[in-house]
Coordinates of C-alpha atoms in Angstrom, one line a residue:
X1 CA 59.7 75.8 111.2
X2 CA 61.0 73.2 108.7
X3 CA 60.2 76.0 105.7
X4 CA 61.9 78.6 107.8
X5 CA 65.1 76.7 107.6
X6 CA 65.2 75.9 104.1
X7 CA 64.5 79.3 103.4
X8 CA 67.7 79.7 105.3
X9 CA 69.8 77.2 103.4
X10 CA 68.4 78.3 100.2
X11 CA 69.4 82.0 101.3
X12 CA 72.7 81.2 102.2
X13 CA 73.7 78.9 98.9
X14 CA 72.8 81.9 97.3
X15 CA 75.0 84.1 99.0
X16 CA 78.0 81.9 98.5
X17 CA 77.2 81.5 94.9
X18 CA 77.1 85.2 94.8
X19 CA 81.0 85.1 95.8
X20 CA 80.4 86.6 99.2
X21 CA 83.0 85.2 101.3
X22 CA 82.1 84.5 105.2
X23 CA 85.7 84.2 106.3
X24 CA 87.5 86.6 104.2
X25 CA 91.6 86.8 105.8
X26 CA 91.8 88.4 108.0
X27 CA 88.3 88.8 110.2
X28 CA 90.7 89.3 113.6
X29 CA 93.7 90.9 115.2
X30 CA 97.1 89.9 113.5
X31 CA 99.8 89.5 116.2
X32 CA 103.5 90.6 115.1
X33 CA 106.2 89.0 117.3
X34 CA 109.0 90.8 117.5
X35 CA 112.0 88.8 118.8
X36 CA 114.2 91.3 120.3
X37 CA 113.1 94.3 122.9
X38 CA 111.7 97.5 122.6
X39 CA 113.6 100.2 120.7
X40 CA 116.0 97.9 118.3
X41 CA 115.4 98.2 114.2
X42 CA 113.4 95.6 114.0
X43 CA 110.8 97.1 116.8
X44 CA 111.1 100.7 115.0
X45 CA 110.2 99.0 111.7
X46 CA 107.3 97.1 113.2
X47 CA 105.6 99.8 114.6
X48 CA 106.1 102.4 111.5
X49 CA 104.5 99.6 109.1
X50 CA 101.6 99.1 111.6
X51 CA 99.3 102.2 110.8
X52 CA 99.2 101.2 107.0
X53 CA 98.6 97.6 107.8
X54 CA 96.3 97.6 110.2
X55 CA 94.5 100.4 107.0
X56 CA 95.1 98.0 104.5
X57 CA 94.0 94.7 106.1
X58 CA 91.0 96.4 108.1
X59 CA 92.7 94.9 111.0
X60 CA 94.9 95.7 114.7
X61 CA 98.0 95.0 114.6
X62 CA 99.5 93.9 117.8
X63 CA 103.1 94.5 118.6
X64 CA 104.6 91.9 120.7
X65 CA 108.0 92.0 122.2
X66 CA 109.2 88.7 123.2
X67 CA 113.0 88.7 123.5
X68 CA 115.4 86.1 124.1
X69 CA 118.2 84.4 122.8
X70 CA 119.1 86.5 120.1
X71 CA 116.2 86.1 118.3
X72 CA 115.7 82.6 118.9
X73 CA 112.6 82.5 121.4
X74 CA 110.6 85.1 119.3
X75 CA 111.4 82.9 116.2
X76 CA 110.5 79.8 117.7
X77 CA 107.2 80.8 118.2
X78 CA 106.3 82.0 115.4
X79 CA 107.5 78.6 113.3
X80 CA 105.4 77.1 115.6
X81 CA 102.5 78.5 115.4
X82 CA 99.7 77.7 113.2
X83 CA 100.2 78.5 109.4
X84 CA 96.8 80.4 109.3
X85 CA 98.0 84.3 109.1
X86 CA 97.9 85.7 112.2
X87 CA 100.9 85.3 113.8
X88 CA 103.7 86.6 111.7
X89 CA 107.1 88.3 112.4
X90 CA 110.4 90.3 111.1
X91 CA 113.2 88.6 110.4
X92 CA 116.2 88.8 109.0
X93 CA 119.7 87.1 108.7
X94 CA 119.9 86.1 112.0
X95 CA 117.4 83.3 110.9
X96 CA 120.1 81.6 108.7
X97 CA 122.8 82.6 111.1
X98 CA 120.9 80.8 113.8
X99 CA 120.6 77.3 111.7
X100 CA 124.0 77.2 110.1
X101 CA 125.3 77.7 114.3
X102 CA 122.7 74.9 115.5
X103 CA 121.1 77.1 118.0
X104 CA 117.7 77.3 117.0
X105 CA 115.4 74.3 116.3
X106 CA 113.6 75.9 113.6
X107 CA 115.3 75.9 109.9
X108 CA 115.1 79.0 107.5
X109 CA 112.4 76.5 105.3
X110 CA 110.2 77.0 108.8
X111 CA 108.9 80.4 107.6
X112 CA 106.5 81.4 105.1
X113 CA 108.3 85.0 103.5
X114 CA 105.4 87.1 103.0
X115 CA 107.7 90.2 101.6
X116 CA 111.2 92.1 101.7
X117 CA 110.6 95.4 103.2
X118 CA 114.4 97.1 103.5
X119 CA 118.1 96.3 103.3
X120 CA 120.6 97.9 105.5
X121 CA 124.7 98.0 105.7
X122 CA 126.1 96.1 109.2
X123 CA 128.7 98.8 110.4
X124 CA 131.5 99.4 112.9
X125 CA 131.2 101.8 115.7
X126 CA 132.8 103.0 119.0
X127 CA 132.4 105.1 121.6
X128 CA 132.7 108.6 120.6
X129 CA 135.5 109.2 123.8
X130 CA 136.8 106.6 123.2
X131 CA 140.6 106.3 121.4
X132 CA 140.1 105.3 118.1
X133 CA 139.2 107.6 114.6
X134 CA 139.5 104.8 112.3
X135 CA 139.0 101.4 111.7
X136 CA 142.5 101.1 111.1
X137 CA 143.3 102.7 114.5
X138 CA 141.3 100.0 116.1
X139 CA 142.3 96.8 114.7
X140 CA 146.1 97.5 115.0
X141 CA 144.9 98.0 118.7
X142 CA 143.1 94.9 118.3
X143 CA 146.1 93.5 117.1
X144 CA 148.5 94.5 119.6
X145 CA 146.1 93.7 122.2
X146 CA 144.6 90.5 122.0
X147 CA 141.7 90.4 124.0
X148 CA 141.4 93.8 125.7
X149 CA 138.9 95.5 123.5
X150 CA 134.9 94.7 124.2
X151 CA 133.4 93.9 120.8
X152 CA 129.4 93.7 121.3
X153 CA 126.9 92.8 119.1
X154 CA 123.2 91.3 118.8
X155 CA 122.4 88.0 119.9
X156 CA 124.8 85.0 120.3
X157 CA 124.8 82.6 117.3
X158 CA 123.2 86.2 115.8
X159 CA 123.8 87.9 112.0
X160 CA 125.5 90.2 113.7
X161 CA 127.3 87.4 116.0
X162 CA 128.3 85.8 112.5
X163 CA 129.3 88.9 111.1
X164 CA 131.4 90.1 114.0
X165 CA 133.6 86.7 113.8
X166 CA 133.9 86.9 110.5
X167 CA 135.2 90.5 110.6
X168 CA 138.0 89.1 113.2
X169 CA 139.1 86.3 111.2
X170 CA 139.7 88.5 107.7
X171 CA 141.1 91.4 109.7
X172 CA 143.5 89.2 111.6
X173 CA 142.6 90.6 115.1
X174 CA 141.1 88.9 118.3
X175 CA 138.6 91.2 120.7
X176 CA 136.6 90.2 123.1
X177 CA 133.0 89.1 121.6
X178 CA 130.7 90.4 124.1
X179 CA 126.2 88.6 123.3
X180 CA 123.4 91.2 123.9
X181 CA 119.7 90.4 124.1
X182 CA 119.0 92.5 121.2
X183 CA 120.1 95.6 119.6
X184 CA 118.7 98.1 121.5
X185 CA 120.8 96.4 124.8
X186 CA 123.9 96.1 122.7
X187 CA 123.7 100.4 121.8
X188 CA 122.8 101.0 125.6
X189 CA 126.0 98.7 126.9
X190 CA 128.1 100.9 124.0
X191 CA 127.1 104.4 124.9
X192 CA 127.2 103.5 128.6
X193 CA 130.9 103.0 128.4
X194 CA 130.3 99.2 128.9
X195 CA 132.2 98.0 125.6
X196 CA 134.5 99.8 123.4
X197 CA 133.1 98.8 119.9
X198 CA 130.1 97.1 118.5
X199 CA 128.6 95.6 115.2
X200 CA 125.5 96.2 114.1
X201 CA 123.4 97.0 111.4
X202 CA 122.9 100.9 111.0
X203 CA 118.9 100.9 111.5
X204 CA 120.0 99.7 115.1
X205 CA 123.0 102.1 115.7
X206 CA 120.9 104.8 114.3
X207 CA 119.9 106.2 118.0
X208 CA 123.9 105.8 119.2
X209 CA 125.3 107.9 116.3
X210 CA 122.3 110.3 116.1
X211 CA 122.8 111.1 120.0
X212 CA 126.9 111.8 119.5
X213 CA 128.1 108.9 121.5
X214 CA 128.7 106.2 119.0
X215 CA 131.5 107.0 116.1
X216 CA 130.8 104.5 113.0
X217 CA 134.3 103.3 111.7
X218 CA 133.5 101.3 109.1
X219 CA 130.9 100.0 106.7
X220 CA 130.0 96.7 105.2
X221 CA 128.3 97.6 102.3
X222 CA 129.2 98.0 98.8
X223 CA 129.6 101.9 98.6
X224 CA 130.0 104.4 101.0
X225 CA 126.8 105.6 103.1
X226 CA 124.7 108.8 101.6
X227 CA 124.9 110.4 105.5
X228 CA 128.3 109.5 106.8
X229 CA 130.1 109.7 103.1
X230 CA 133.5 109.5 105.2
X231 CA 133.1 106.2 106.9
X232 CA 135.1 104.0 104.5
X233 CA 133.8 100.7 103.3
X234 CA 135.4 97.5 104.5
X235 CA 136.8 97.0 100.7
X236 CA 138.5 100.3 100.9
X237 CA 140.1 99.0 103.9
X238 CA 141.8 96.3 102.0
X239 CA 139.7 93.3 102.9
X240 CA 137.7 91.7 100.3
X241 CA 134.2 91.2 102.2
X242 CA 130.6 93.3 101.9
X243 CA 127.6 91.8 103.0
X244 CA 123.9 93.7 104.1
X245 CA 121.3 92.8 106.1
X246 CA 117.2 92.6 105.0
X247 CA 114.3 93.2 107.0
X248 CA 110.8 91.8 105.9
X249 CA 107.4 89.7 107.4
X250 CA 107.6 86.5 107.8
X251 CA 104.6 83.8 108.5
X252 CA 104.8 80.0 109.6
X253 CA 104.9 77.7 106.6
X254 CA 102.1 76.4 105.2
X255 CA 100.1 79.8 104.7
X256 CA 97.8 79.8 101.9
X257 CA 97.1 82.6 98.8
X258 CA 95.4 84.1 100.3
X259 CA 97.3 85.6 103.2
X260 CA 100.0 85.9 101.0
X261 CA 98.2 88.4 98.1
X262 CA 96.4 90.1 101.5
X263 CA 100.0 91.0 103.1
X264 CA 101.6 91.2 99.5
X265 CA 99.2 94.5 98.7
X266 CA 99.6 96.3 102.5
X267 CA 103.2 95.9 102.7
X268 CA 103.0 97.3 98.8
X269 CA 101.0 100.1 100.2
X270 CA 102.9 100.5 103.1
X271 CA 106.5 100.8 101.7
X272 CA 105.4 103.4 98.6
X273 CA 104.0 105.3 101.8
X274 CA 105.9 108.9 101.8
X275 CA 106.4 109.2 105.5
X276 CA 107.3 105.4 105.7
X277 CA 109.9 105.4 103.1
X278 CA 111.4 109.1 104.9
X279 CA 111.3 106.9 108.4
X280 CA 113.7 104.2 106.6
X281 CA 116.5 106.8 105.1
X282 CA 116.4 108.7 108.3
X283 CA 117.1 105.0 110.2
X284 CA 119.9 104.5 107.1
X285 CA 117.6 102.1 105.9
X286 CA 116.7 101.6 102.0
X287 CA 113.3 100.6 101.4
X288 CA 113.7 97.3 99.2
X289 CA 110.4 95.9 98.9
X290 CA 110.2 92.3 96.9
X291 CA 106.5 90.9 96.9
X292 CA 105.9 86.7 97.6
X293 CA 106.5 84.8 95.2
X294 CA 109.9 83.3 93.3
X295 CA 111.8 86.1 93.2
X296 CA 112.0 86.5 96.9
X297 CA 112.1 82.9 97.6
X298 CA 115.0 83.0 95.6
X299 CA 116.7 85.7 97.1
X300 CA 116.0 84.1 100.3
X301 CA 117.2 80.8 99.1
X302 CA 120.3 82.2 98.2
X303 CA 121.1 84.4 101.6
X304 CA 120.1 81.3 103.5
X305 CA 123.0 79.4 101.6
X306 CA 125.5 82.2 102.2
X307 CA 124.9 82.8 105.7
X308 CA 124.4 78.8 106.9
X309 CA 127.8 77.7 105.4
X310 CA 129.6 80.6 107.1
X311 CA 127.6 80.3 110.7
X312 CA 128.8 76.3 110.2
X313 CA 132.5 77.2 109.3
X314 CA 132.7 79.5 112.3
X315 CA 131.0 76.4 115.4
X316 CA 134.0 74.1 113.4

């Protein structure tokens, strides 16, 4: 018996010496929390990435709506959980938003970014009965009537919260700022004649303008958009303010190399995908994909910055 087990050690030292790893990331399901409900941007980019994922890291994927807060509750869990890989999530600027407002408990240092997968304009749109053909139209409405329109968005304390309110204050007009538990609700509540306007990034409005009932006014981005080339840009409108949205994974702090080189080559694979990159432009999307490392810490760094100070100028 006592030979049969050092055969055993002996045959397993040799096997580790050999470079055969035991508990190679990953060796089970990943689960992707997705803090907002089903049919939003950040659920339609989840589940496009998933097939090449789950190809690349020889693992299931599981999809898990948990919504709530704006963000905040999917988030939350995901800071919290441990740092080894298999609980990771999407965000994006509602993360920073979220700090610099002092709604969340987690901070934008919370979050391991495991890669930059797209960047997308926030737009302007309305109901496509409703009075307005411009931008211009509706803020001198806004202006006249203080109050009266319903101005919806994602999340309160949100990007898209933090946008909104920003918008207002540089455009001199004052609307009712109506919270929705997510995208999705917030294009539901628009096309069902329950507010008049919304802002939101264009992945999420891409199912409002698609059907006909949302009309985009307006875009936040630095040139006009390739498939609605006569929505002006906020600039053109005379106010001196662009700003666009990202989408990428996220993992708690604290993960190690190797997660990070596993996720940094399937996200690779998945965003040169064909089908993946024609998903994203048909959303409005543009596939922007920045592997770990300093240059997206940077870029995160630097967003995080921008968007805290603001969220903290507008709870003063």
């Amino acid at each position: 018996m006592m030979k049969k087990l050092a055969q055993t050690s002996v045959l397993f030292a040799g096997l580790l010496s050999a470079g055969m790893a035991f508990a190679e990331y990953p060796t089970k399901p990943i689960t992707m929390v997705i803090p907002y409900s089903a049919g939003g941007g950040t659920d339609v980019l989840a589940r496009a990435l998933q097939p090449a994922l789950e190809k690349s890291l020889g693992q299931t994927i599981v999809v898990s709506n948990l919504p709530g807060g704006g963000g905040i509750l999917g988030f939350t869990k995901v800071a919290n959980a441990r740092p080894d890989g298999y609980t990771v999530t999407i965000p994006n600027n509602v993360i920073f938003a979220t700090e610099g407002m002092g709604n969340a408990t987690y901070k934008s240092t919370d979050f391991s970014y495991l890669g930059n997968v797209l960047t997308e304009d926030y737009l302007v749109a309305v109901r496509a009965d409703g009075p307005w053909q411009s931008w211009d139209e509706l803020v001198a409405d806004m202006k006249a009537n203080p109050g009266k329109v319903k101005f919806g968005f994602s999340g309160f304390g949100g990007s898209t919260h933090v946008v909104s309110a920003l918008l207002a204050d540089i455009a001199g007009y004052e609307a009712k700022q109506i919270p929705h538990d997510g995208s999705g609700n917030a294009v539901l509540a628009a096309m069902g004649g329950h507010i008049d306007a919304l802002m939101l990034n264009l992945v999420d409005l891409a199912s409002g303008l698609e059907s006909g009932k949302l009309r985009p006014l307006v875009s936040l981005g630095e040139q006009r958009l390739e498939d609605y080339p006569d929505v002006p840009t906020l600039k053109e409108s005379g106010h001196d303010l662009s700003l666009t949205n990202w989408r990428g994974v996220a993992a708690p702090a604290g993960v190690d190399d190797e997660v990070k080189q596993a996720w940094a080559k399937a996200l690779g694979e998945a965003t040169r995908d064909p089908e993946f990159q024609q998903l994203i432009k048909s959303q409005g999307g543009v596939v922007d994909y920045v592997a770990p490392g300093e240059a997206l810490d940077q870029r995160m760094s630097l967003l995080a910055e921008s968007f805290i100070e603001t969220a903290q100028k507008l709870k003063q």
